CSV table of N, CA, C and O in Angstrom, one decimal:
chain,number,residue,atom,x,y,z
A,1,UNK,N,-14.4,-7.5,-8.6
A,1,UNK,CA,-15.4,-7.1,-7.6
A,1,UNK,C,-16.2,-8.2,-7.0
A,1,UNK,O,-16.7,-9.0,-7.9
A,2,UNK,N,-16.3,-8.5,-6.0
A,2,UNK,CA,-17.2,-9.3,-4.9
A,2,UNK,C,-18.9,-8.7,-4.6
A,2,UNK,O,-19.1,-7.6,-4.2
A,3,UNK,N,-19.7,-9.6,-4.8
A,3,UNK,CA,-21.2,-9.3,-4.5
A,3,UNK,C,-21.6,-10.3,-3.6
A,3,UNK,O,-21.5,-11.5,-3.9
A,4,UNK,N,-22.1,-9.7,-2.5
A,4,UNK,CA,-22.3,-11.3,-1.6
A,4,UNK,C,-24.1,-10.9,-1.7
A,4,UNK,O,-24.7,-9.9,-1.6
A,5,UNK,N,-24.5,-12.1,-1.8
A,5,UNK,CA,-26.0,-12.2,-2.0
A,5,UNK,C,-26.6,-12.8,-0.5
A,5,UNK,O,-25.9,-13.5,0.2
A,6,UNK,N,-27.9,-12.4,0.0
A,6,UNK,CA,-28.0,-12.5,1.5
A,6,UNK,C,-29.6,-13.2,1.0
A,6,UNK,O,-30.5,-12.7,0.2
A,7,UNK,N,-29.6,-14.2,1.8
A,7,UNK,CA,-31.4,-14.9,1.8
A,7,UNK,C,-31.3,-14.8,3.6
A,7,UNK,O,-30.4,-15.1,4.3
A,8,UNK,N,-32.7,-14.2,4.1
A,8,UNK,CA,-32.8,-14.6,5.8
A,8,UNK,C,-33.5,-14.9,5.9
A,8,UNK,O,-34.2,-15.0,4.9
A,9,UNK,N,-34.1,-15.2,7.5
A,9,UNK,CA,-35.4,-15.6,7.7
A,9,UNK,C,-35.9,-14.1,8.8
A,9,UNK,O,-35.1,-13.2,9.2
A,10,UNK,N,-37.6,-14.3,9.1
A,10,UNK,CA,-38.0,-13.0,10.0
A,10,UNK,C,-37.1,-13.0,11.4
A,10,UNK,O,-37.1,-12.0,12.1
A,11,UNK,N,-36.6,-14.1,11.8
A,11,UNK,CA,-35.7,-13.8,12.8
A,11,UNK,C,-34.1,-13.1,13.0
A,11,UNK,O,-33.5,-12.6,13.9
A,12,UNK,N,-33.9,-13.5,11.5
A,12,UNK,CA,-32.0,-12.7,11.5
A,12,UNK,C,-31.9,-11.3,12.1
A,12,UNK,O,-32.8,-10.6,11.7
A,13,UNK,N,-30.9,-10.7,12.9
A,13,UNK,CA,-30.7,-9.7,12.9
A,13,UNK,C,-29.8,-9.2,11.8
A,13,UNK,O,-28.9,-9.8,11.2
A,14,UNK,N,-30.3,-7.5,11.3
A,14,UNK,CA,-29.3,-7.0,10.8
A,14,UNK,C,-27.6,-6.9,11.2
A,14,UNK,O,-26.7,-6.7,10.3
A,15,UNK,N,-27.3,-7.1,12.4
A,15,UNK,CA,-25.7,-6.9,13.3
A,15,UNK,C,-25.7,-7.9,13.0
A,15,UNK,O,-24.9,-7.8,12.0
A,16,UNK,N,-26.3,-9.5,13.2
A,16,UNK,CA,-25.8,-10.6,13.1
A,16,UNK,C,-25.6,-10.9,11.9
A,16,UNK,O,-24.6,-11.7,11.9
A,17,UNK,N,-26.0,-10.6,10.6
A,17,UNK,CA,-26.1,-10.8,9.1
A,17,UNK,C,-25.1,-9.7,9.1
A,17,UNK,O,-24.0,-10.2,9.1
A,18,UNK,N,-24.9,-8.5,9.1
A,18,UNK,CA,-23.6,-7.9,8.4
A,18,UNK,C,-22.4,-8.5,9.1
A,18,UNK,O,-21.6,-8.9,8.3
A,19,UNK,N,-22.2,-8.7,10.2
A,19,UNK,CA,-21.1,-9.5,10.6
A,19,UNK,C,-20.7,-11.1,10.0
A,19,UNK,O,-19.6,-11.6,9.8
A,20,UNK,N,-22.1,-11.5,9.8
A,20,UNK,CA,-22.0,-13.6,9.1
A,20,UNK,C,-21.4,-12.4,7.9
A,20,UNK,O,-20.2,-12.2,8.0
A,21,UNK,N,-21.8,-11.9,7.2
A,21,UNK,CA,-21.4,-11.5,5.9
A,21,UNK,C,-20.1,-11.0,5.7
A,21,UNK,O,-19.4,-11.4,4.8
A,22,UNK,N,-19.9,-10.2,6.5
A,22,UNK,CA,-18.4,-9.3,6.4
A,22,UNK,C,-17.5,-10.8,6.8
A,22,UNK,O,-17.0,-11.2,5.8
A,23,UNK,N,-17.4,-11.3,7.5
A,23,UNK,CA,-16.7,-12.6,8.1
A,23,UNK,C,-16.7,-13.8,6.7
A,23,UNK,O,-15.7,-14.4,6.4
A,24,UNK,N,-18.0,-14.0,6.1
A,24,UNK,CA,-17.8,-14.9,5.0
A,24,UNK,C,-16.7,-14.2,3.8
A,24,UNK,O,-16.2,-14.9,2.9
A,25,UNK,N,-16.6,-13.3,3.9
A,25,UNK,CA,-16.1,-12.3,2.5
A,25,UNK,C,-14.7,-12.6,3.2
A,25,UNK,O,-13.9,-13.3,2.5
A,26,UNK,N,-14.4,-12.2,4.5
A,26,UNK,CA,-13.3,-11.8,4.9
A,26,UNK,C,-12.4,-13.4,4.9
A,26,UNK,O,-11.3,-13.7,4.3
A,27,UNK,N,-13.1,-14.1,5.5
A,27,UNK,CA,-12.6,-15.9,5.4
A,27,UNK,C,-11.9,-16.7,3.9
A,27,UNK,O,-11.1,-17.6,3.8
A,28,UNK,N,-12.8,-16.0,2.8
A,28,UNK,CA,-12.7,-16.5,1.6
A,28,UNK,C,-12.2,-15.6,0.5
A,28,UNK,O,-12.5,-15.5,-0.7
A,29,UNK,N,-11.1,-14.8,1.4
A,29,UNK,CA,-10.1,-13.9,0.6
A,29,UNK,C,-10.9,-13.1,-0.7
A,29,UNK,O,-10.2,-12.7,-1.6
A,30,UNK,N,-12.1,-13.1,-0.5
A,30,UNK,CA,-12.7,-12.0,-1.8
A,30,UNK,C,-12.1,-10.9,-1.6
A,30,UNK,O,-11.6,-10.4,-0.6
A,31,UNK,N,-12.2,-10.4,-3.2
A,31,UNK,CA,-11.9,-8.9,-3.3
A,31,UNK,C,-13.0,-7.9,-2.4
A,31,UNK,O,-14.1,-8.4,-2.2
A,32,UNK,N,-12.6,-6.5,-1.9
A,32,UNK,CA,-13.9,-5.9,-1.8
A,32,UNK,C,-14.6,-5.6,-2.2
A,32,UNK,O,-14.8,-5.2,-3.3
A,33,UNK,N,-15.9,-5.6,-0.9
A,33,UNK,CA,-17.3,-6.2,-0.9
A,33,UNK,C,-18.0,-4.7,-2.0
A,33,UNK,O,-17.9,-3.6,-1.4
A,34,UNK,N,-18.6,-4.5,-3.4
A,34,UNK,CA,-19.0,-3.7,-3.7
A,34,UNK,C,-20.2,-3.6,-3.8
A,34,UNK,O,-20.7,-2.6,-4.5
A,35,UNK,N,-21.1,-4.6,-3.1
A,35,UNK,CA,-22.9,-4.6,-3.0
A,35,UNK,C,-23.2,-5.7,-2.7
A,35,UNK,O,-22.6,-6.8,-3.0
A,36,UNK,N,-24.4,-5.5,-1.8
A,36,UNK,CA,-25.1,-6.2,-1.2
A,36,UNK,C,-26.4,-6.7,-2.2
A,36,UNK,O,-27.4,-6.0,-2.3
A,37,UNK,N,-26.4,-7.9,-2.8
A,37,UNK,CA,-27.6,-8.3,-3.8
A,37,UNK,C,-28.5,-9.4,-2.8
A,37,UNK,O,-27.9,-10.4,-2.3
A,38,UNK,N,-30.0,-9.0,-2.5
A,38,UNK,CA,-30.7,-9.3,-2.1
A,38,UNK,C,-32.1,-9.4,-2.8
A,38,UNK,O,-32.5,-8.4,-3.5
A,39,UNK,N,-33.1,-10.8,-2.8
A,39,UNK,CA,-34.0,-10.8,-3.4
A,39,UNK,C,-34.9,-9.6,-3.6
A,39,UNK,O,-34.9,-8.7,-2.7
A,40,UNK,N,-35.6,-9.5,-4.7
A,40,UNK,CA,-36.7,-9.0,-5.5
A,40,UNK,C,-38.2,-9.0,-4.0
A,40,UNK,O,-38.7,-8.3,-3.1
A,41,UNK,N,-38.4,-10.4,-4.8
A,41,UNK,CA,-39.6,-10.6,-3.8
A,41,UNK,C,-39.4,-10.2,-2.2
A,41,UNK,O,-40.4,-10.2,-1.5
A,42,UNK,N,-38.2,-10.0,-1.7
A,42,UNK,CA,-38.5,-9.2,-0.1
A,42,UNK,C,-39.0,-8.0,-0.3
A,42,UNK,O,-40.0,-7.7,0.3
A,43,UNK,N,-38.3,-7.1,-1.2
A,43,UNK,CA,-38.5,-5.6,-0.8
A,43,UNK,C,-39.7,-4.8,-0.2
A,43,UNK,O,-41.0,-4.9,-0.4
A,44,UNK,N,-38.7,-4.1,0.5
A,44,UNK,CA,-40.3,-3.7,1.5
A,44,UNK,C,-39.4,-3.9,3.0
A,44,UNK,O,-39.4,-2.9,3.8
A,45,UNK,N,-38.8,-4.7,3.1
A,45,UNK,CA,-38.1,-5.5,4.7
A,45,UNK,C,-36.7,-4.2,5.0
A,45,UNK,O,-35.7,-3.9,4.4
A,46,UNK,N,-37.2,-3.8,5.9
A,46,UNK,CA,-36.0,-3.7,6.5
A,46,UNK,C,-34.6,-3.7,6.8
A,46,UNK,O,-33.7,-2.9,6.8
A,47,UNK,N,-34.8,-5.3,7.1
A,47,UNK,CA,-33.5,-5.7,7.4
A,47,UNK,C,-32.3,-5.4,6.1
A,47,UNK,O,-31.2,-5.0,6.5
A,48,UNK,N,-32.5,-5.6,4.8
A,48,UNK,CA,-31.7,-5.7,3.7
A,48,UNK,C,-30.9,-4.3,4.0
A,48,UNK,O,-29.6,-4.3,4.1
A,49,UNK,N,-31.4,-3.2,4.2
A,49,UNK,CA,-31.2,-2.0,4.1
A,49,UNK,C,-30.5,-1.7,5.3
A,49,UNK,O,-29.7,-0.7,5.2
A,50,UNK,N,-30.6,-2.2,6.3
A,50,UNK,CA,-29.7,-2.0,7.5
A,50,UNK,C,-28.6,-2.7,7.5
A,50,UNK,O,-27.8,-2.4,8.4
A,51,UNK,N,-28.3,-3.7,6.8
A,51,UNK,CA,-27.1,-4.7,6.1
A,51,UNK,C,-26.3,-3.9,5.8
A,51,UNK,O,-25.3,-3.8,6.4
A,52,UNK,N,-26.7,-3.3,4.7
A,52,UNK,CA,-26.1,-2.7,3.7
A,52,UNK,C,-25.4,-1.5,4.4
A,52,UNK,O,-24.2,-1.5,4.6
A,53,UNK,N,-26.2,-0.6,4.8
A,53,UNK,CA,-25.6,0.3,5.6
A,53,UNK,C,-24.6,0.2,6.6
A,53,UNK,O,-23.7,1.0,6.8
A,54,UNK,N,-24.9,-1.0,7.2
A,54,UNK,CA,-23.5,-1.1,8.5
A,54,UNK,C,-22.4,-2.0,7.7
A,54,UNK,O,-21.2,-1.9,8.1
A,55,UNK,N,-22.6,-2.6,6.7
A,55,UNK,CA,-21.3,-3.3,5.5
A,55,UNK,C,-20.6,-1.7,4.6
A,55,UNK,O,-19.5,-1.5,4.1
A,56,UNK,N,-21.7,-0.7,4.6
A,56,UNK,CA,-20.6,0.4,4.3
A,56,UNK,C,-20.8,0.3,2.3
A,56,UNK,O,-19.9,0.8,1.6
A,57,UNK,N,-22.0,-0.4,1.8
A,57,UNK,CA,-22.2,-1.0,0.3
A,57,UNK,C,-23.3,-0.4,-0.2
A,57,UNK,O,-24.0,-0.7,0.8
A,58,UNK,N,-23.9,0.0,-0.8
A,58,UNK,CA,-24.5,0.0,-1.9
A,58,UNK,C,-25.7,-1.6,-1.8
A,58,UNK,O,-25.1,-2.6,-1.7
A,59,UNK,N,-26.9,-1.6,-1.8
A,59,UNK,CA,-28.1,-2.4,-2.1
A,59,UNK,C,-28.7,-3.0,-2.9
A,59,UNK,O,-29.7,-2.5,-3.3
A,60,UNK,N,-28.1,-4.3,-3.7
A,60,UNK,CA,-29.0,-4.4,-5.2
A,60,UNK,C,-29.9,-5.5,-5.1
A,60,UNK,O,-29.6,-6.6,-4.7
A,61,UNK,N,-31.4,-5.1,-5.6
A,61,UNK,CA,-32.3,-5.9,-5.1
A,61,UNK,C,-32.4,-6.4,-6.6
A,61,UNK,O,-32.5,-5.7,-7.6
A,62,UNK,N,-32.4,-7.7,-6.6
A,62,UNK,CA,-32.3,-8.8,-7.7
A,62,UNK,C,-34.0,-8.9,-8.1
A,62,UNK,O,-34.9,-9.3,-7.4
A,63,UNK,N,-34.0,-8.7,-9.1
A,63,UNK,CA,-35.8,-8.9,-10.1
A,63,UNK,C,-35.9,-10.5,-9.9
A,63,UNK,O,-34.8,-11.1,-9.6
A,64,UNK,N,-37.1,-11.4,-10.1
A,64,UNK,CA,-37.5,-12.7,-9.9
A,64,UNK,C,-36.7,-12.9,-11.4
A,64,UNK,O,-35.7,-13.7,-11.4
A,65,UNK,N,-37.0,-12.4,-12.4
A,65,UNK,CA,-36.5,-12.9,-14.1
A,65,UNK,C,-34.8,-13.4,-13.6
A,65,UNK,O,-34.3,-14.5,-13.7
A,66,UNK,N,-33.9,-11.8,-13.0
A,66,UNK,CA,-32.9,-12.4,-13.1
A,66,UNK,C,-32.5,-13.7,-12.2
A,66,UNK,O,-32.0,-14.7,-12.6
A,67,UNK,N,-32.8,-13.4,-11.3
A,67,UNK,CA,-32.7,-14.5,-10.0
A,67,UNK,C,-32.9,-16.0,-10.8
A,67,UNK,O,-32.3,-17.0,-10.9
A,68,UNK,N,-34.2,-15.6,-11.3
A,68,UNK,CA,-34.6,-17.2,-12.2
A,68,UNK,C,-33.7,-17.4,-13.4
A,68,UNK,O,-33.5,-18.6,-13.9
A,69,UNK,N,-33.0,-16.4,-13.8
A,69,UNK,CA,-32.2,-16.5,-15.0
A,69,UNK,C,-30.7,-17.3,-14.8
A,69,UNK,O,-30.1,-17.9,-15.8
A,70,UNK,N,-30.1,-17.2,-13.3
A,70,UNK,CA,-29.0,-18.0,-13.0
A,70,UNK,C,-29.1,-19.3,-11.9
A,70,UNK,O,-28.2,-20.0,-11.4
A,71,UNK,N,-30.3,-19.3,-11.7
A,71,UNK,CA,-30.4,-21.1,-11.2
A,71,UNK,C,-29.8,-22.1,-11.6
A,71,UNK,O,-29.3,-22.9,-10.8
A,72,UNK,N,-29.8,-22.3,-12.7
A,72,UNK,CA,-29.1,-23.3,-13.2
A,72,UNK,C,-27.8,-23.3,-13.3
A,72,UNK,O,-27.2,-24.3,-13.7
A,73,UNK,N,-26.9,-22.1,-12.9
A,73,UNK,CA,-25.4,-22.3,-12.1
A,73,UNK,C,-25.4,-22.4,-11.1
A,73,UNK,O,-24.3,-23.0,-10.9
A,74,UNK,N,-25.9,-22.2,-10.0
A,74,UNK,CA,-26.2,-22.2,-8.5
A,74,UNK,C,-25.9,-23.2,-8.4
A,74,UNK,O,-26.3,-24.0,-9.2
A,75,UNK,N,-25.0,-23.6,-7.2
A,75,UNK,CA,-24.4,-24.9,-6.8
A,75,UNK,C,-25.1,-25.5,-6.0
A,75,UNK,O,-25.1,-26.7,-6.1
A,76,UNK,N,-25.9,-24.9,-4.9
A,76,UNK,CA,-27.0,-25.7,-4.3
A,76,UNK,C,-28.1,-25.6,-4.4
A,76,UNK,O,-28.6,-24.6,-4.8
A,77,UNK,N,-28.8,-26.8,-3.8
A,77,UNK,CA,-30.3,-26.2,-3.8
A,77,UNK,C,-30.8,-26.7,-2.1
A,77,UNK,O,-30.2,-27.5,-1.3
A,78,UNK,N,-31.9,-26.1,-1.8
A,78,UNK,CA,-32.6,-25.6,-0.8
A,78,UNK,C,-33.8,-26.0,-1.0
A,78,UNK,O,-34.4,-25.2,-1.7
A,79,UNK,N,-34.2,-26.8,-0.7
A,79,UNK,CA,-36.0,-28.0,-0.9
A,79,UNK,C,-36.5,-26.8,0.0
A,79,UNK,O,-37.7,-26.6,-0.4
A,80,UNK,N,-36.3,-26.1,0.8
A,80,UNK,CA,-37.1,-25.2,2.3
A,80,UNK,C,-37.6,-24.4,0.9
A,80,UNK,O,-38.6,-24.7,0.2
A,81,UNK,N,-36.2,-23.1,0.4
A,81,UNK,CA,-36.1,-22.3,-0.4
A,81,UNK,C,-37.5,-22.3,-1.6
A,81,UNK,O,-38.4,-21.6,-1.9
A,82,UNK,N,-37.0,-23.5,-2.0
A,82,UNK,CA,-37.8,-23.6,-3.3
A,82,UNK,C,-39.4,-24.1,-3.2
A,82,UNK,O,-40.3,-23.9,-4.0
A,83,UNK,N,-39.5,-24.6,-2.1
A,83,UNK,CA,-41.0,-24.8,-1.5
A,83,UNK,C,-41.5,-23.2,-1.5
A,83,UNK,O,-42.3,-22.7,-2.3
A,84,UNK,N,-40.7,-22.4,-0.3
A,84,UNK,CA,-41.2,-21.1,0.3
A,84,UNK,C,-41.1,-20.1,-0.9
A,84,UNK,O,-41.9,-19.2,-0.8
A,85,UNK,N,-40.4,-20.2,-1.8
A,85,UNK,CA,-39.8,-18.9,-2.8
A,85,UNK,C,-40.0,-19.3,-4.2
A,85,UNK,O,-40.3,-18.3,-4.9
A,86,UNK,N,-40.0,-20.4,-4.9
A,86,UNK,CA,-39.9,-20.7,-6.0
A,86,UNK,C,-38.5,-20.8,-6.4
A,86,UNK,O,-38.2,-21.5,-7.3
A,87,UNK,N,-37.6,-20.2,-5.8
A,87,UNK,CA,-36.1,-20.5,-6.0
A,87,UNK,C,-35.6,-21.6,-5.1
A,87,UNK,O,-36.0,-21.9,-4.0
A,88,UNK,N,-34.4,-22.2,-5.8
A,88,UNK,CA,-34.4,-23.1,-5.3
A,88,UNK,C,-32.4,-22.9,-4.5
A,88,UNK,O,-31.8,-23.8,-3.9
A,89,UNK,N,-31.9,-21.4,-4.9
A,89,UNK,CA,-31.0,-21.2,-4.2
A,89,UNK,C,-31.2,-19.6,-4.6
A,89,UNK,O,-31.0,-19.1,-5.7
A,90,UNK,N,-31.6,-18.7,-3.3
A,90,UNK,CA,-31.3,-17.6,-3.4
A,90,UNK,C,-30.2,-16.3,-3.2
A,90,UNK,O,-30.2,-15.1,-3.6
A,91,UNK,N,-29.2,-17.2,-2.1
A,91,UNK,CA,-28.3,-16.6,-1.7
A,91,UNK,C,-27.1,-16.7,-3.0
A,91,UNK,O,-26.1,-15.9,-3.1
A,92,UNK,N,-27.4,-17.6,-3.7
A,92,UNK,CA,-26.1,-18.0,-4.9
A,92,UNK,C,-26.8,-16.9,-5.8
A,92,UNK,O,-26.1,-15.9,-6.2
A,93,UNK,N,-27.9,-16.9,-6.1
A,93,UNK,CA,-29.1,-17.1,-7.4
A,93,UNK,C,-28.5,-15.7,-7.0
A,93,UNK,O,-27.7,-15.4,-7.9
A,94,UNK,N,-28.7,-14.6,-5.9
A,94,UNK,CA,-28.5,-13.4,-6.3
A,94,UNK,C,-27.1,-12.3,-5.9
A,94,UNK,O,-26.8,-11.1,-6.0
A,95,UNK,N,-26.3,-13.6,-5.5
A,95,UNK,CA,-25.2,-13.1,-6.0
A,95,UNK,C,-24.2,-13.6,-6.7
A,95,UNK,O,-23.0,-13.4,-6.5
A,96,UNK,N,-24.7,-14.4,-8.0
A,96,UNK,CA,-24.3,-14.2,-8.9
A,96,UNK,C,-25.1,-13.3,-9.9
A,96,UNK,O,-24.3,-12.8,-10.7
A,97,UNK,N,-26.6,-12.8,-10.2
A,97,UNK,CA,-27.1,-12.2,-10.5
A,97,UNK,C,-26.7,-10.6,-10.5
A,97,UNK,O,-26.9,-9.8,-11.4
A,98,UNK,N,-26.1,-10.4,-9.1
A,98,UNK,CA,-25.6,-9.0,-9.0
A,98,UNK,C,-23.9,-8.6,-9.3
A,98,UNK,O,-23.4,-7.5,-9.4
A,99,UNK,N,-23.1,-10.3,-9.4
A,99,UNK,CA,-21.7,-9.3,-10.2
A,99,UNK,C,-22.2,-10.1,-11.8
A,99,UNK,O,-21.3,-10.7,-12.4
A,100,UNK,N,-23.2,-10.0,-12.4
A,100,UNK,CA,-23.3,-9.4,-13.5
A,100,UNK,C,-23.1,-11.0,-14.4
A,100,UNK,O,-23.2,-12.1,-13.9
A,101,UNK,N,-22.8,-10.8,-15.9
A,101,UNK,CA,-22.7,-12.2,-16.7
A,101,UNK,C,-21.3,-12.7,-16.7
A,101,UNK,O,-20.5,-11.8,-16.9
A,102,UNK,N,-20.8,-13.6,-16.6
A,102,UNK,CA,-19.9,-14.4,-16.2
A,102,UNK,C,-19.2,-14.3,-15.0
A,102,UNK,O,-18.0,-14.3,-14.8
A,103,UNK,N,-20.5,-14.1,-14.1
A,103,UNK,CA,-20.0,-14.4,-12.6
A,103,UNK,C,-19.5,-15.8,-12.0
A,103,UNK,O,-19.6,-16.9,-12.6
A,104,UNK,N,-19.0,-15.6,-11.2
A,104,UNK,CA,-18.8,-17.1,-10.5
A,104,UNK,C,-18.6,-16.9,-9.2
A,104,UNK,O,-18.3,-15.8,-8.6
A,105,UNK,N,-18.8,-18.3,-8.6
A,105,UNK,CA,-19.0,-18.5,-7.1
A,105,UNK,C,-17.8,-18.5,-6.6
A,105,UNK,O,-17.1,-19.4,-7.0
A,106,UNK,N,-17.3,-17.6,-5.9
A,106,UNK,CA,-16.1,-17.6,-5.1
A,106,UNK,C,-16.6,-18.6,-3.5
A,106,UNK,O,-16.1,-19.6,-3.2
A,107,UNK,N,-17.6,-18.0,-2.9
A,107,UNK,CA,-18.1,-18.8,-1.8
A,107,UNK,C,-19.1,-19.3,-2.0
A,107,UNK,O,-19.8,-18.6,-2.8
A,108,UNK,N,-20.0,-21.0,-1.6
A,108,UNK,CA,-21.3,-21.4,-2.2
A,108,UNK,C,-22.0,-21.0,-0.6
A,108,UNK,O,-21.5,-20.6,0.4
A,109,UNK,N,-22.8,-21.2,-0.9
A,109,UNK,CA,-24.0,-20.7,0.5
A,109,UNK,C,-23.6,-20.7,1.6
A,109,UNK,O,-23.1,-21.8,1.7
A,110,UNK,N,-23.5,-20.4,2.2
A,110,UNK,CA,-23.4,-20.6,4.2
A,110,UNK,C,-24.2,-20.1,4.6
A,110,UNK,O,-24.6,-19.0,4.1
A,111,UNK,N,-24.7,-20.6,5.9
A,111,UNK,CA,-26.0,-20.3,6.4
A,111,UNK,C,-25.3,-20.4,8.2
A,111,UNK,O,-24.6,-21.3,8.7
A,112,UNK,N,-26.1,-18.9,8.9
A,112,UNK,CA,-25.7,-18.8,10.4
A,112,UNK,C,-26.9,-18.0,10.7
A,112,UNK,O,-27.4,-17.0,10.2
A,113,UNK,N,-27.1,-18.8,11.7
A,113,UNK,CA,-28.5,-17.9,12.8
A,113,UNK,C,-29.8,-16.9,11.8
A,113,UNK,O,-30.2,-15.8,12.1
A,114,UNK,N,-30.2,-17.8,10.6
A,114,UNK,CA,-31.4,-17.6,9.9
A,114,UNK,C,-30.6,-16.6,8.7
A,114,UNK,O,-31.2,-15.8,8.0
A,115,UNK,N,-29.7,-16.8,8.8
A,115,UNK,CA,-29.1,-15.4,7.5
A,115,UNK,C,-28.1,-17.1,6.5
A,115,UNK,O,-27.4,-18.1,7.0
A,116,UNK,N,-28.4,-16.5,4.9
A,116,UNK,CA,-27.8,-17.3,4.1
A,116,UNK,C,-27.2,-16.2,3.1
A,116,UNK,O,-27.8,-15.3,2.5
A,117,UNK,N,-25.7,-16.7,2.9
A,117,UNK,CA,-24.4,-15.8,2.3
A,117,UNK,C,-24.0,-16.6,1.5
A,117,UNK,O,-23.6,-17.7,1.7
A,118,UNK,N,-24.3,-15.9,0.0
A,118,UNK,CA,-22.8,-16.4,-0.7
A,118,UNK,C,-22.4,-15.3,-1.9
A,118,UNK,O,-23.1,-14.4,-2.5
A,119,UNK,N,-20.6,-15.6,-2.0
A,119,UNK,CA,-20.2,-14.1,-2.8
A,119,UNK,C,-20.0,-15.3,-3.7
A,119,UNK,O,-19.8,-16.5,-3.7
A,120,UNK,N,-20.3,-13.8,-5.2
A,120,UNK,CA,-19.6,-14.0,-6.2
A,120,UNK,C,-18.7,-13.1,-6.8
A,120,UNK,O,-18.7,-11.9,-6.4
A,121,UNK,N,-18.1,-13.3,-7.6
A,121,UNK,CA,-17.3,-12.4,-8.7
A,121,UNK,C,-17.5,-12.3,-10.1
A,121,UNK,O,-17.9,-13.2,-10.7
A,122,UNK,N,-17.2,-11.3,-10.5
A,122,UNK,CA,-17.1,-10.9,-11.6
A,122,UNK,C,-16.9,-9.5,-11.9
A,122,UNK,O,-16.6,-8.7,-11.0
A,123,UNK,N,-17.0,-9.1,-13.3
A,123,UNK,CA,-16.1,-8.1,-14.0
A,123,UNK,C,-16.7,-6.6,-13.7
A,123,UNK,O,-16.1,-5.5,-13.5
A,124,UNK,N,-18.5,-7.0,-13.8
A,124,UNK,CA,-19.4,-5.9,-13.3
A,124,UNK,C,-20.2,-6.6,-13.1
A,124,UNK,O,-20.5,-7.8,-13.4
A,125,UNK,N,-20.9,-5.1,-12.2
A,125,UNK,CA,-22.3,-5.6,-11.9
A,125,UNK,C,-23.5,-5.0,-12.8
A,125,UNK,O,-23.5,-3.9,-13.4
A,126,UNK,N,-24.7,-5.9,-12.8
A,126,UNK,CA,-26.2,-6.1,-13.6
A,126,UNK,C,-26.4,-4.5,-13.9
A,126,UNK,O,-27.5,-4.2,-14.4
């Protein structure tokens, strides 16, 4: 199973982020897409939830503990990120958080028009 984890800014569109998203999954031969894992600290926003719906997935909003719990696999870091959020990669941080323990990065971050994507894999999700 594939979890692609989504960080944006107040300007991303939802069309534009399910499409960067569906397109990053689709490019990097992941299995299909079975949730959308999106930070803790947004909830409340919108946009995550209109993601999810037009990707056709299921919503999992990642707690600050776990998010903080896999930093230290996260392949990149983000000086913006970690200034603004306390994480220092959220798009990895929560999708590996959402396929669960011994995930791994199938894609590492990519970032288009204020939206940041990366899937991971693993056996289940959190």
């Amino acid at each position: 199973m594939s979890v692609a984890g989504m960080g944006w800014s107040n300007s991303a569109s939802a069309t534009e982020a399910a499409t960067f998203v569906r397109q990053v999954v689709q490019e990097n031969k992941a299995t299909a897409l079975t949730y959308l894992a999106v930070p803790g600290f947004r909830h409340g926003e919108a946009l995550p939830e209109e993601v999810a719906s037009l990707l056709g997935v299921p919503l999992f909003w990642v707690s600050d503990d776990a998010l903080r719990g896999v930093q230290n696999i996260c392949q990149t870091v983000s000086e913006r990120a970690l200034q603004e959020t306390g994480f220092a990669s959220v798009a990895e941080g929560c999708a590996l958080a959402g396929a669960g323990p011994g995930a791994w990065l199938r894609v590492l971050r990519q970032a288009h028009a204020g939206i940041t994507c990366a899937v991971a894999e693993g056996e289940e999700t959190k």
